[in-house]
């Protein structure tokens, strides 16, 4: 596998919103290359434009300036080559677990037997066997997000975009889901861009932690976390890196002592 | 993964709902008994031909179904009922078939909304029954009593469908877009199913209004009979017990249609997995 191939390249990205007569700069001068198979966390204070960044990569919003290349192709609109996982799950309430996962396959007119094969594979991968015919209202938050992840992966995207995917879960489920995500990631070898505001979460899952500044959102610092997984939250290195990342983040929120 | 925590939960709820169902049936029976007793008491305290006792109305009701009435050229209550139901169904189906696509369009397209909304707003406040004489003259005796029903159903379905399209969760639209959905796919696979519960609400409201419209319209024109006509004739010839019998039939049919739409609504919600 070509481990150092750049999958996603963000170049001079700039995004501003017009609000009344003033211009609100959300993202400024953002440059980042993400390599194949890499797990990148984008961390930042709330309102720093990290969700906007992800939505631009997904094609749901247009940048004011700058380009994003996915495998050297410019991103202009949403597409199934980028799988997105949303904080509030966004499951179709009228579809069963299986039908939710097969949504994108249906859109692309994948034949029925093929769809079933693929959804079976991902239902198995995310640990939802036995719940194929359940509807979202019958599932817990953690299970809902398992469906969300399976649905994003079912299209076999080049990159997985995750917008605070565990933000709506309780602390325990959250920790469990982080481990589950790492297992899924190691089995699928997908490139992941993961948005979070939790330092602990970022240090636990990521290969690289990108700390963004408050508005306008720029890259403030990038931490390389080349540790093996599973990582030990109780270890000294973990605590010390967490402290460093937190210090960097707090400079932004004006909380540093 | 064999363990399914939902089984126990479902079991619990079904037993619980059985108990609440029995309880509410008992309360309904008590409420009906109190109503009939009150009616009986009032009609014996104030004896009057204009206010028959429930017994008299009951006799008239049975009679109206069993014996052809010379006042109506030998029609029975069955004939009046089937006439009214037929008109109701016509008006309802035509209204739904037109209101659904129009509602989807007005909800979906801003231009269509700006074009259509003012016209809709002009016609909506006019009581459907006010049109009955006009419809009768212009469209004849068949459509005359049907079109007020049409209007009564059309507007609630239309406004609820428009509202439904506008209430589609933007998150679901984003999800579908990131899954590669085209505009058509967004419409078919997200907007349309999201609108179904609103459609059902529109139908439920429309059924109630439509049912009132048919009776009122038939009082003005009803070739071949109809419950509305039956009531107005019976009051004119002074058979108040029969007039009340006609009203009872309307009440029962109204309850049945409302129950049917409620049943369909629950089935649809269940089928769609919406709780």
Short mmCIF file of C-alpha atoms in Angstrom, two decimals:
data_model
loop_
_atom_site.label_atom_id
_atom_site.label_comp_id
_atom_site.label_asym_id
_atom_site.label_seq_id
_atom_site.Cartn_x
_atom_site.Cartn_y
_atom_site.Cartn_z
CA UNK A 1 0.00 0.00 0.00
CA UNK A 2 1.30 3.44 -0.88
CA UNK A 3 1.20 4.83 2.62
CA UNK A 4 2.50 8.27 1.77
CA UNK A 5 0.18 9.09 -1.06
CA UNK A 6 -1.79 12.28 -0.40
CA UNK A 7 -5.52 11.56 -0.60
CA UNK A 8 -6.92 14.89 0.44
CA UNK A 9 -5.21 18.19 -0.20
CA UNK A 10 -6.64 21.42 1.18
CA UNK A 11 -5.07 24.48 -0.45
CA UNK A 12 -5.43 28.11 0.68
CA UNK A 13 -8.95 27.48 1.85
CA UNK A 14 -10.91 30.56 2.79
CA UNK A 15 -14.53 30.73 3.84
CA UNK A 16 -16.48 33.76 4.91
CA UNK A 17 -20.16 34.37 5.49
CA UNK A 18 -21.98 37.57 4.75
CA UNK A 19 -23.92 38.67 7.78
CA UNK A 20 -25.91 41.89 7.34
CA UNK A 21 -23.23 44.27 6.08
CA UNK A 22 -20.23 42.74 7.77
CA UNK A 23 -18.22 39.77 6.61
CA UNK A 24 -17.67 36.92 9.00
CA UNK A 25 -14.48 35.01 8.31
CA UNK A 26 -14.91 31.39 9.35
CA UNK A 27 -11.80 29.81 7.82
CA UNK A 28 -8.68 31.60 6.65
CA UNK A 29 -5.57 30.39 4.91
CA UNK A 30 -6.11 26.73 5.67
CA UNK A 31 -3.58 24.31 4.18
CA UNK A 32 -3.45 20.62 4.97
CA UNK A 33 -2.43 17.41 3.19
CA UNK A 34 -3.85 14.16 4.44
CA UNK A 35 -2.19 10.90 3.52
CA UNK A 36 -3.76 7.63 2.58
CA UNK A 37 -4.94 5.66 5.61
CA UNK A 38 -4.25 8.49 8.00
CA UNK A 39 -6.49 9.28 10.98
CA UNK A 40 -6.55 13.06 11.39
CA UNK A 41 -8.39 14.83 14.17
CA UNK A 42 -9.33 18.48 13.83
CA UNK A 43 -9.68 20.04 17.23
CA UNK A 44 -10.80 23.54 18.02
CA UNK A 45 -12.87 25.79 20.22
CA UNK A 46 -16.54 25.97 19.35
CA UNK A 47 -17.25 28.32 16.48
CA UNK A 48 -13.77 27.96 15.01
CA UNK A 49 -15.15 26.72 11.71
CA UNK A 50 -14.16 23.07 12.06
CA UNK A 51 -17.61 21.83 11.11
CA UNK A 52 -17.65 24.29 8.21
CA UNK A 53 -14.32 22.85 7.09
CA UNK A 54 -15.77 19.34 7.06
CA UNK A 55 -18.91 20.47 5.26
CA UNK A 56 -16.77 22.07 2.56
CA UNK A 57 -14.82 18.84 2.14
CA UNK A 58 -18.15 17.00 1.92
CA UNK A 59 -19.27 19.45 -0.76
CA UNK A 60 -22.25 20.63 1.28
CA UNK A 61 -20.81 24.13 1.32
CA UNK A 62 -18.71 26.03 -1.17
CA UNK A 63 -15.43 27.68 -0.20
CA UNK A 64 -15.08 31.42 -0.77
CA UNK A 65 -11.55 30.86 -2.08
CA UNK A 66 -9.12 28.00 -2.35
CA UNK A 67 -9.46 24.41 -3.48
CA UNK A 68 -9.73 20.95 -2.06
CA UNK A 69 -8.43 18.04 -4.07
CA UNK A 70 -9.54 14.49 -3.46
CA UNK A 71 -7.15 12.14 -5.26
CA UNK A 72 -6.12 15.14 -7.39
CA UNK A 73 -9.71 15.87 -8.38
CA UNK A 74 -11.26 19.16 -7.34
CA UNK A 75 -14.25 18.89 -5.02
CA UNK A 76 -17.23 20.88 -6.28
CA UNK A 77 -20.29 19.07 -4.95
CA UNK A 78 -21.31 16.29 -2.57
CA UNK A 79 -20.57 12.77 -3.69
CA UNK A 80 -20.40 9.22 -2.47
CA UNK A 81 -16.59 9.24 -2.72
CA UNK A 82 -16.69 10.97 0.67
CA UNK A 83 -18.61 9.22 3.43
CA UNK A 84 -19.92 11.50 6.13
CA UNK A 85 -20.95 10.65 9.68
CA UNK A 86 -23.04 13.25 11.48
CA UNK A 87 -23.20 14.13 15.16
CA UNK A 88 -26.99 13.73 15.26
CA UNK A 89 -26.79 10.44 13.29
CA UNK A 90 -29.26 11.52 10.58
CA UNK A 91 -30.77 8.07 10.15
CA UNK A 92 -33.88 7.84 8.00
CA UNK A 93 -36.54 6.99 10.59
CA UNK A 94 -38.71 5.09 8.12
CA UNK A 95 -35.87 2.84 7.00
CA UNK A 96 -34.65 -0.23 8.82
CA UNK A 97 -31.00 -0.59 9.81
CA UNK A 98 -30.32 -2.52 6.61
CA UNK A 99 -32.22 -0.06 4.42
CA UNK A 100 -30.38 2.87 6.00
CA UNK A 101 -27.05 1.26 5.22
CA UNK A 102 -28.15 0.46 1.66
CA UNK A 103 -29.31 4.04 0.97
CA UNK A 104 -26.31 5.11 -1.10
CA UNK A 105 -26.20 1.76 -2.91
CA UNK A 106 -29.85 2.22 -3.89
CA UNK A 107 -29.01 5.69 -5.19
CA UNK A 108 -26.29 4.23 -7.36
CA UNK A 109 -28.60 1.46 -8.61
CA UNK A 110 -26.50 -1.35 -7.20
CA UNK A 111 -28.43 -4.61 -7.83
CA UNK A 112 -30.36 -6.05 -4.91
CA UNK A 113 -28.23 -9.14 -4.23
CA UNK A 114 -25.08 -7.04 -4.36
CA UNK A 115 -26.61 -4.51 -1.94
CA UNK A 116 -27.48 -7.24 0.49
CA UNK A 117 -23.97 -8.65 0.32
CA UNK A 118 -22.45 -5.24 1.04
CA UNK A 119 -24.88 -4.33 3.82
CA UNK A 120 -24.36 -7.75 5.42
CA UNK A 121 -20.63 -7.10 5.46
CA UNK A 122 -20.96 -3.71 7.13
CA UNK A 123 -23.68 -4.78 9.56
CA UNK A 124 -21.23 -7.45 10.65
CA UNK A 125 -18.34 -4.98 10.78
CA UNK A 126 -20.09 -2.50 13.06
CA UNK A 127 -21.58 -5.25 15.24
CA UNK A 128 -25.26 -4.85 14.44
CA UNK A 129 -26.04 -8.46 13.52
CA UNK A 130 -29.55 -9.30 14.66
CA UNK A 131 -30.76 -5.71 14.25
CA UNK A 132 -31.07 -5.66 10.45
CA UNK A 133 -34.83 -5.12 10.54
CA UNK A 134 -34.90 -2.74 13.50
CA UNK A 135 -35.96 0.84 12.98
CA UNK A 136 -33.87 3.74 14.35
CA UNK A 137 -36.31 4.46 17.19
CA UNK A 138 -35.57 1.01 18.56
CA UNK A 139 -31.83 1.69 18.80
CA UNK A 140 -29.68 3.34 21.45
CA UNK A 141 -27.49 6.33 20.55
CA UNK A 142 -24.38 4.18 20.19
CA UNK A 143 -26.17 1.72 17.93
CA UNK A 144 -27.55 4.57 15.83
CA UNK A 145 -24.06 5.85 15.21
CA UNK A 146 -22.90 2.33 14.29
CA UNK A 147 -25.53 2.48 11.55
CA UNK A 148 -24.27 5.94 10.58
CA UNK A 149 -20.71 4.63 10.24
CA UNK A 150 -21.79 1.53 8.30
CA UNK A 151 -23.88 3.68 5.96
CA UNK A 152 -20.93 5.99 5.27
CA UNK A 153 -18.60 3.05 4.64
CA UNK A 154 -21.03 1.10 2.45
CA UNK A 155 -20.27 3.38 -0.52
CA UNK A 156 -16.59 2.48 -0.18
CA UNK A 157 -15.57 6.16 -0.02
CA UNK A 158 -12.02 7.40 -0.48
CA UNK A 159 -12.27 9.23 2.82
CA UNK A 160 -14.45 9.12 5.91
CA UNK A 161 -15.56 12.48 7.32
CA UNK A 162 -16.78 12.46 10.90
CA UNK A 163 -18.37 15.52 12.45
CA UNK A 164 -18.21 15.11 16.23
CA UNK A 165 -19.68 11.66 15.71
CA UNK A 166 -19.76 10.76 19.39
CA UNK A 167 -20.76 14.19 20.67
CA UNK A 168 -24.35 13.13 21.33
CA UNK A 169 -23.36 10.03 23.33
CA UNK A 170 -22.77 9.58 27.04
CA UNK A 171 -19.19 9.34 28.27
CA UNK A 172 -19.10 5.55 28.61
CA UNK A 173 -20.65 4.84 25.22
CA UNK A 174 -18.32 7.43 23.79
CA UNK A 175 -15.20 5.64 25.02
CA UNK A 176 -16.53 2.33 23.74
CA UNK A 177 -17.34 3.82 20.35
CA UNK A 178 -13.83 5.29 20.06
CA UNK A 179 -12.39 1.80 20.48
CA UNK A 180 -14.93 0.39 18.05
CA UNK A 181 -14.09 3.07 15.51
CA UNK A 182 -10.38 2.27 15.77
CA UNK A 183 -11.15 -1.42 15.21
CA UNK A 184 -13.30 -0.58 12.16
CA UNK A 185 -10.63 1.80 10.91
CA UNK A 186 -7.89 -0.81 11.18
CA UNK A 187 -10.09 -3.33 9.32
CA UNK A 188 -11.11 -0.96 6.51
CA UNK A 189 -7.89 1.09 6.28
CA UNK A 190 -9.88 4.21 5.45
CA UNK A 191 -8.53 7.72 5.63
CA UNK A 192 -10.40 9.56 8.37
CA UNK A 193 -10.96 13.24 9.11
CA UNK A 194 -12.52 13.45 12.55
CA UNK A 195 -13.84 16.66 14.09
CA UNK A 196 -14.03 16.91 17.84
CA UNK A 197 -13.75 19.39 20.66
CA UNK A 198 -12.55 16.75 23.10
CA UNK A 199 -8.77 16.75 23.62
CA UNK A 200 -8.96 13.35 25.25
CA UNK A 201 -10.79 11.88 22.27
CA UNK A 202 -8.37 13.42 19.77
CA UNK A 203 -5.26 12.10 21.54
CA UNK A 204 -6.86 8.68 21.93
CA UNK A 205 -7.77 8.12 18.28
CA UNK A 206 -5.64 10.27 15.98
CA UNK A 207 -2.36 9.94 14.08
CA UNK A 208 -2.28 13.71 13.86
CA UNK A 209 -4.14 16.28 15.93
CA UNK A 210 -4.72 19.56 14.12
CA UNK A 211 -5.50 22.33 16.59
CA UNK A 212 -7.44 25.18 15.07
CA UNK A 213 -7.52 28.76 16.29
CA UNK A 214 -10.68 30.58 17.19
CA UNK A 215 -12.34 32.66 14.49
CA UNK A 216 -11.05 33.01 11.91
CA UNK A 217 -10.20 29.31 11.89
CA UNK A 218 -6.58 28.67 11.01
CA UNK A 219 -4.21 25.87 11.83
CA UNK A 220 -2.54 26.76 15.08
CA UNK A 221 -0.48 23.66 15.69
CA UNK A 222 -0.23 20.08 14.50
CA UNK A 223 0.66 17.32 16.95
CA UNK A 224 1.99 14.05 15.59
CA UNK A 225 0.83 11.14 17.69
CA UNK A 226 2.81 8.20 16.35
CA UNK A 227 1.92 5.85 19.17
CA UNK A 228 0.68 2.32 18.76
CA UNK A 229 -2.91 1.54 19.59
CA UNK A 230 -4.71 0.76 21.83
CA UNK A 231 -3.53 3.73 23.80
CA UNK A 232 -3.58 3.86 27.54
CA UNK A 233 -5.51 6.84 28.82
CA UNK A 234 -3.93 6.41 32.24
CA UNK A 235 -0.33 6.49 30.97
CA UNK A 236 2.08 9.33 31.70
CA UNK A 237 2.74 10.06 28.00
CA UNK A 238 -0.97 10.29 27.32
CA UNK A 239 -1.49 12.71 30.19
CA UNK A 240 1.46 14.85 29.19
CA UNK A 241 0.43 15.09 25.52
CA UNK A 242 -3.12 15.82 26.54
CA UNK A 243 -1.84 18.64 28.70
CA UNK A 244 0.19 20.09 25.83
CA UNK A 245 -2.73 19.94 23.39
CA UNK A 246 -5.03 21.42 25.99
CA UNK A 247 -2.58 24.27 26.63
CA UNK A 248 -2.48 25.02 22.90
CA UNK A 249 -6.26 24.98 22.74
CA UNK A 250 -6.70 27.14 25.80
CA UNK A 251 -4.50 29.85 24.37
CA UNK A 252 -7.29 30.17 21.86
CA UNK A 253 -10.18 30.28 24.25
CA UNK A 254 -8.35 32.73 26.49
CA UNK A 255 -8.33 30.33 29.39
CA UNK A 256 -4.57 29.93 29.84
CA UNK A 257 -3.18 30.81 33.21
CA UNK B 1 -25.76 -10.63 19.77
CA UNK B 2 -28.67 -13.01 20.43
CA UNK B 3 -29.91 -10.92 23.31
CA UNK B 4 -32.44 -8.33 22.26
CA UNK B 5 -33.33 -5.93 25.06
CA UNK B 6 -36.30 -4.72 23.04
CA UNK B 7 -38.27 -7.93 23.37
CA UNK B 8 -38.92 -7.43 27.04
CA UNK B 9 -39.80 -3.82 26.45
CA UNK B 10 -42.31 -4.66 23.73
CA UNK B 11 -43.92 -7.27 25.93
CA UNK B 12 -44.26 -4.82 28.76
CA UNK B 13 -45.82 -2.19 26.57
CA UNK B 14 -48.33 -4.56 24.96
CA UNK B 15 -49.61 -5.73 28.34
CA UNK B 16 -49.77 -2.18 29.50
CA UNK B 17 -51.66 -1.01 26.43
CA UNK B 18 -54.12 -3.92 26.80
CA UNK B 19 -54.95 -2.73 30.27
CA UNK B 20 -55.34 0.92 29.23
CA UNK B 21 -57.48 -0.17 26.29
CA UNK B 22 -59.91 -2.07 28.57
CA UNK B 23 -60.03 0.87 30.89
CA UNK B 24 -60.80 3.36 28.12
CA UNK B 25 -63.49 1.06 26.64
CA UNK B 26 -65.17 0.91 30.06
CA UNK B 27 -65.06 4.69 30.39
CA UNK B 28 -66.50 5.10 26.88
CA UNK B 29 -69.43 2.82 27.75
CA UNK B 30 -70.10 4.77 30.94
CA UNK B 31 -69.97 8.07 29.07
CA UNK B 32 -72.42 6.84 26.41
CA UNK B 33 -74.79 5.48 29.09
CA UNK B 34 -74.76 8.83 30.91
CA UNK B 35 -75.46 10.62 27.64
CA UNK B 36 -78.44 8.37 26.79
CA UNK B 37 -79.82 8.62 30.34
CA UNK B 38 -79.57 12.42 30.23
CA UNK B 39 -81.31 12.52 26.86
CA UNK B 40 -84.04 10.22 28.16
CA UNK B 41 -84.55 12.26 31.31
CA UNK B 42 -84.75 15.56 29.41
CA UNK B 43 -87.21 14.18 26.86
CA UNK B 44 -89.51 12.87 29.63
CA UNK B 45 -89.35 16.11 31.63
CA UNK B 46 -90.08 18.21 28.51
CA UNK B 47 -92.30 16.03 26.33
CA UNK B 48 -92.42 17.50 22.82
CA UNK B 49 -92.71 16.27 19.25
CA UNK B 50 -89.61 18.32 18.45
CA UNK B 51 -87.53 16.48 21.00
CA UNK B 52 -88.14 12.72 20.75
CA UNK B 53 -86.82 10.28 23.32
CA UNK B 54 -83.89 8.03 22.44
CA UNK B 55 -86.32 5.13 22.26
CA UNK B 56 -88.44 6.86 19.61
CA UNK B 57 -85.34 7.79 17.62
CA UNK B 58 -84.14 4.20 17.90
CA UNK B 59 -87.44 2.90 16.52
CA UNK B 60 -87.31 5.45 13.71
CA UNK B 61 -83.73 4.46 12.97
CA UNK B 62 -84.58 0.77 12.59
CA UNK B 63 -87.66 1.64 10.59
CA UNK B 64 -85.72 3.89 8.25
CA UNK B 65 -83.39 1.06 7.36
CA UNK B 66 -86.05 -1.65 7.08
CA UNK B 67 -88.95 0.06 5.36
CA UNK B 68 -88.86 2.00 2.08
CA UNK B 69 -90.08 5.54 2.63
CA UNK B 70 -92.84 6.86 0.35
CA UNK B 71 -91.58 10.42 1.03
CA UNK B 72 -88.52 9.48 -1.01
CA UNK B 73 -90.06 7.34 -3.68
CA UNK B 74 -89.40 4.15 -1.75
CA UNK B 75 -85.77 4.73 -0.72
CA UNK B 76 -84.45 3.29 2.53
CA UNK B 77 -81.72 4.69 4.77
CA UNK B 78 -79.31 2.27 3.04
CA UNK B 79 -79.90 4.12 -0.23
CA UNK B 80 -79.37 7.52 1.40
CA UNK B 81 -76.24 6.26 3.08
CA UNK B 82 -74.74 4.84 -0.10
CA UNK B 83 -75.54 8.05 -1.97
CA UNK B 84 -73.84 10.19 0.67
CA UNK B 85 -70.86 7.85 0.98
CA UNK B 86 -70.45 7.73 -2.78
CA UNK B 87 -70.38 11.52 -3.05
CA UNK B 88 -68.06 11.76 -0.12
CA UNK B 89 -65.66 9.28 -1.69
CA UNK B 90 -65.69 11.08 -5.05
CA UNK B 91 -64.96 14.43 -3.46
CA UNK B 92 -62.31 12.98 -1.21
CA UNK B 93 -60.42 11.05 -3.88
CA UNK B 94 -60.43 13.89 -6.41
CA UNK B 95 -59.30 16.36 -3.71
CA UNK B 96 -56.48 14.11 -2.55
CA UNK B 97 -55.27 13.29 -6.05
CA UNK B 98 -55.04 17.01 -6.88
CA UNK B 99 -53.89 18.39 -3.50
CA UNK B 100 -50.99 15.98 -3.07
CA UNK B 101 -48.92 16.87 -6.16
CA UNK B 102 -49.86 20.54 -5.89
CA UNK B 103 -48.82 20.60 -2.23
CA UNK B 104 -45.51 18.92 -3.05
CA UNK B 105 -44.88 21.46 -5.79
CA UNK B 106 -45.81 24.50 -3.69
CA UNK B 107 -43.70 23.20 -0.81
CA UNK B 108 -40.73 22.41 -3.00
CA UNK B 109 -40.53 25.40 -5.32
CA UNK B 110 -40.37 28.95 -4.05
CA UNK B 111 -41.59 30.30 -7.40
CA UNK B 112 -44.60 27.99 -7.41
CA UNK B 113 -45.37 28.98 -3.84
CA UNK B 114 -45.25 32.69 -4.63
CA UNK B 115 -47.52 32.09 -7.62
CA UNK B 116 -49.98 29.75 -5.95
CA UNK B 117 -50.15 30.96 -2.36
CA UNK B 118 -52.17 34.18 -2.97
CA UNK B 119 -54.81 32.28 -4.94
CA UNK B 120 -55.01 29.58 -2.30
CA UNK B 121 -55.33 32.20 0.43
CA UNK B 122 -58.23 33.88 -1.38
CA UNK B 123 -60.23 30.66 -1.64
CA UNK B 124 -59.33 29.01 1.64
CA UNK B 125 -61.46 31.19 3.98
CA UNK B 126 -64.64 30.70 1.92
CA UNK B 127 -66.75 27.94 3.54
CA UNK B 128 -67.01 25.12 0.98
CA UNK B 129 -70.76 25.02 1.41
CA UNK B 130 -71.10 28.62 0.23
CA UNK B 131 -70.14 27.34 -3.21
CA UNK B 132 -72.89 24.70 -3.34
CA UNK B 133 -75.52 26.75 -5.25
CA UNK B 134 -72.88 27.89 -7.74
CA UNK B 135 -71.53 24.38 -8.25
CA UNK B 136 -75.05 23.05 -8.68
CA UNK B 137 -75.85 25.55 -11.43
CA UNK B 138 -72.51 25.35 -13.25
CA UNK B 139 -71.53 21.70 -12.85
CA UNK B 140 -74.94 20.04 -12.56
CA UNK B 141 -76.61 17.76 -10.09
CA UNK B 142 -73.91 15.10 -10.00
CA UNK B 143 -70.93 17.31 -9.15
CA UNK B 144 -73.03 19.94 -7.33
CA UNK B 145 -72.99 18.22 -3.92
CA UNK B 146 -69.56 16.60 -4.49
CA UNK B 147 -67.52 19.72 -5.09
CA UNK B 148 -68.09 21.22 -1.61
CA UNK B 149 -66.62 17.98 -0.22
CA UNK B 150 -63.76 18.37 -2.65
CA UNK B 151 -63.00 21.85 -1.30
CA UNK B 152 -63.38 20.71 2.31
CA UNK B 153 -60.75 18.00 1.80
CA UNK B 154 -58.54 19.82 -0.68
CA UNK B 155 -57.32 22.69 1.50
CA UNK B 156 -56.37 20.76 4.65
CA UNK B 157 -54.46 18.18 2.59
CA UNK B 158 -52.80 20.93 0.54
CA UNK B 159 -51.63 23.03 3.48
CA UNK B 160 -50.42 20.02 5.45
CA UNK B 161 -48.45 18.65 2.51
CA UNK B 162 -46.85 22.08 1.93
CA UNK B 163 -45.98 22.25 5.61
CA UNK B 164 -44.65 18.69 5.49
CA UNK B 165 -42.30 19.45 2.61
CA UNK B 166 -41.02 22.53 4.43
CA UNK B 167 -40.55 20.56 7.64
CA UNK B 168 -38.19 17.99 6.10
CA UNK B 169 -35.21 17.61 8.41
CA UNK B 170 -32.31 19.45 6.70
CA UNK B 171 -29.94 16.93 8.28
CA UNK B 172 -31.59 14.11 6.30
CA UNK B 173 -31.18 16.14 3.12
CA UNK B 174 -27.48 16.63 3.90
CA UNK B 175 -27.10 12.92 4.59
CA UNK B 176 -28.72 12.03 1.29
CA UNK B 177 -26.53 14.52 -0.59
CA UNK B 178 -23.35 13.08 0.91
CA UNK B 179 -24.62 9.68 -0.19
CA UNK B 180 -24.67 10.97 -3.74
CA UNK B 181 -28.40 11.63 -4.14
CA UNK B 182 -29.57 13.62 -7.16
CA UNK B 183 -32.38 16.17 -6.87
CA UNK B 184 -34.87 13.55 -8.01
CA UNK B 185 -33.56 11.02 -5.50
CA UNK B 186 -33.77 13.63 -2.72
CA UNK B 187 -37.38 14.14 -3.64
CA UNK B 188 -38.31 10.48 -3.93
CA UNK B 189 -36.30 9.05 -1.07
CA UNK B 190 -36.27 11.85 1.50
CA UNK B 191 -38.90 14.52 0.91
CA UNK B 192 -41.77 12.25 -0.11
CA UNK B 193 -41.50 9.79 2.80
CA UNK B 194 -40.94 12.67 5.26
CA UNK B 195 -44.19 14.21 4.08
CA UNK B 196 -46.35 11.13 4.61
CA UNK B 197 -47.21 11.81 8.29
CA UNK B 198 -48.26 15.36 7.39
CA UNK B 199 -50.30 13.97 4.53
CA UNK B 200 -52.07 11.71 7.01
CA UNK B 201 -52.84 14.67 9.27
CA UNK B 202 -54.28 16.52 6.28
CA UNK B 203 -56.44 13.52 5.44
CA UNK B 204 -57.72 13.23 9.00
CA UNK B 205 -58.71 16.90 9.15
CA UNK B 206 -60.09 16.74 5.59
CA UNK B 207 -62.26 13.73 6.42
CA UNK B 208 -63.96 15.62 9.24
CA UNK B 209 -64.59 18.74 7.19
CA UNK B 210 -65.60 16.77 4.08
CA UNK B 211 -68.14 14.83 6.07
CA UNK B 212 -69.78 18.02 7.32
CA UNK B 213 -69.77 19.42 3.79
CA UNK B 214 -71.58 16.47 2.22
CA UNK B 215 -74.50 16.68 4.63
CA UNK B 216 -74.83 20.43 4.25
CA UNK B 217 -74.54 20.26 0.45
CA UNK B 218 -77.19 17.56 0.22
CA UNK B 219 -79.61 19.81 2.04
CA UNK B 220 -79.38 22.09 -1.00
CA UNK B 221 -79.24 19.51 -3.77
CA UNK B 222 -79.18 15.71 -3.71
CA UNK B 223 -80.63 13.84 -6.70
CA UNK B 224 -81.37 10.23 -5.79
CA UNK B 225 -81.32 10.88 -2.07
CA UNK B 226 -78.70 11.47 0.61
CA UNK B 227 -78.62 11.76 4.35
CA UNK B 228 -78.52 15.55 4.25
CA UNK B 229 -81.61 15.59 2.06
CA UNK B 230 -83.26 13.04 4.34
CA UNK B 231 -82.77 15.23 7.39
CA UNK B 232 -84.04 18.39 5.74
CA UNK B 233 -87.15 16.66 4.30
CA UNK B 234 -87.94 14.95 7.62
CA UNK B 235 -87.82 18.28 9.42
CA UNK B 236 -90.06 19.83 6.76
CA UNK B 237 -92.68 17.08 7.10
CA UNK B 238 -92.43 17.27 10.88
CA UNK B 239 -91.01 13.77 11.51
CA UNK B 240 -88.49 14.84 14.10
CA UNK B 241 -87.78 11.32 15.31
CA UNK B 242 -86.70 10.40 11.75
CA UNK B 243 -84.69 13.58 11.44
CA UNK B 244 -82.77 12.65 14.56
CA UNK B 245 -82.34 9.12 13.22
CA UNK B 246 -80.63 10.64 10.17
CA UNK B 247 -78.34 12.62 12.46
CA UNK B 248 -77.44 9.45 14.35
CA UNK B 249 -76.47 7.79 11.06
CA UNK B 250 -74.21 10.74 10.23
CA UNK B 251 -72.60 10.57 13.65
CA UNK B 252 -71.93 6.84 13.35
CA UNK B 253 -70.52 7.12 9.83
CA UNK B 254 -68.37 10.07 10.93
CA UNK B 255 -66.98 8.09 13.84
CA UNK B 256 -66.30 5.12 11.54
CA UNK B 257 -64.43 7.21 8.96
CA UNK B 258 -62.41 8.95 11.68
CA UNK B 259 -61.63 5.56 13.23
CA UNK B 260 -60.61 4.17 9.87
CA UNK B 261 -58.29 7.09 9.12
CA UNK B 262 -56.82 6.82 12.62
CA UNK B 263 -56.23 3.12 12.04
CA UNK B 264 -54.55 3.76 8.69
CA UNK B 265 -52.45 6.51 10.25
CA UNK B 266 -51.23 4.16 12.97
CA UNK B 267 -50.50 1.41 10.46
CA UNK B 268 -48.57 3.81 8.24
CA UNK B 269 -46.59 5.17 11.21
CA UNK B 270 -45.78 1.64 12.27
CA UNK B 271 -44.83 0.60 8.78
CA UNK B 272 -42.60 3.65 8.49
CA UNK B 273 -41.08 2.98 11.90
CA UNK B 274 -42.07 6.35 13.29
CA UNK B 275 -43.04 6.47 16.92
#
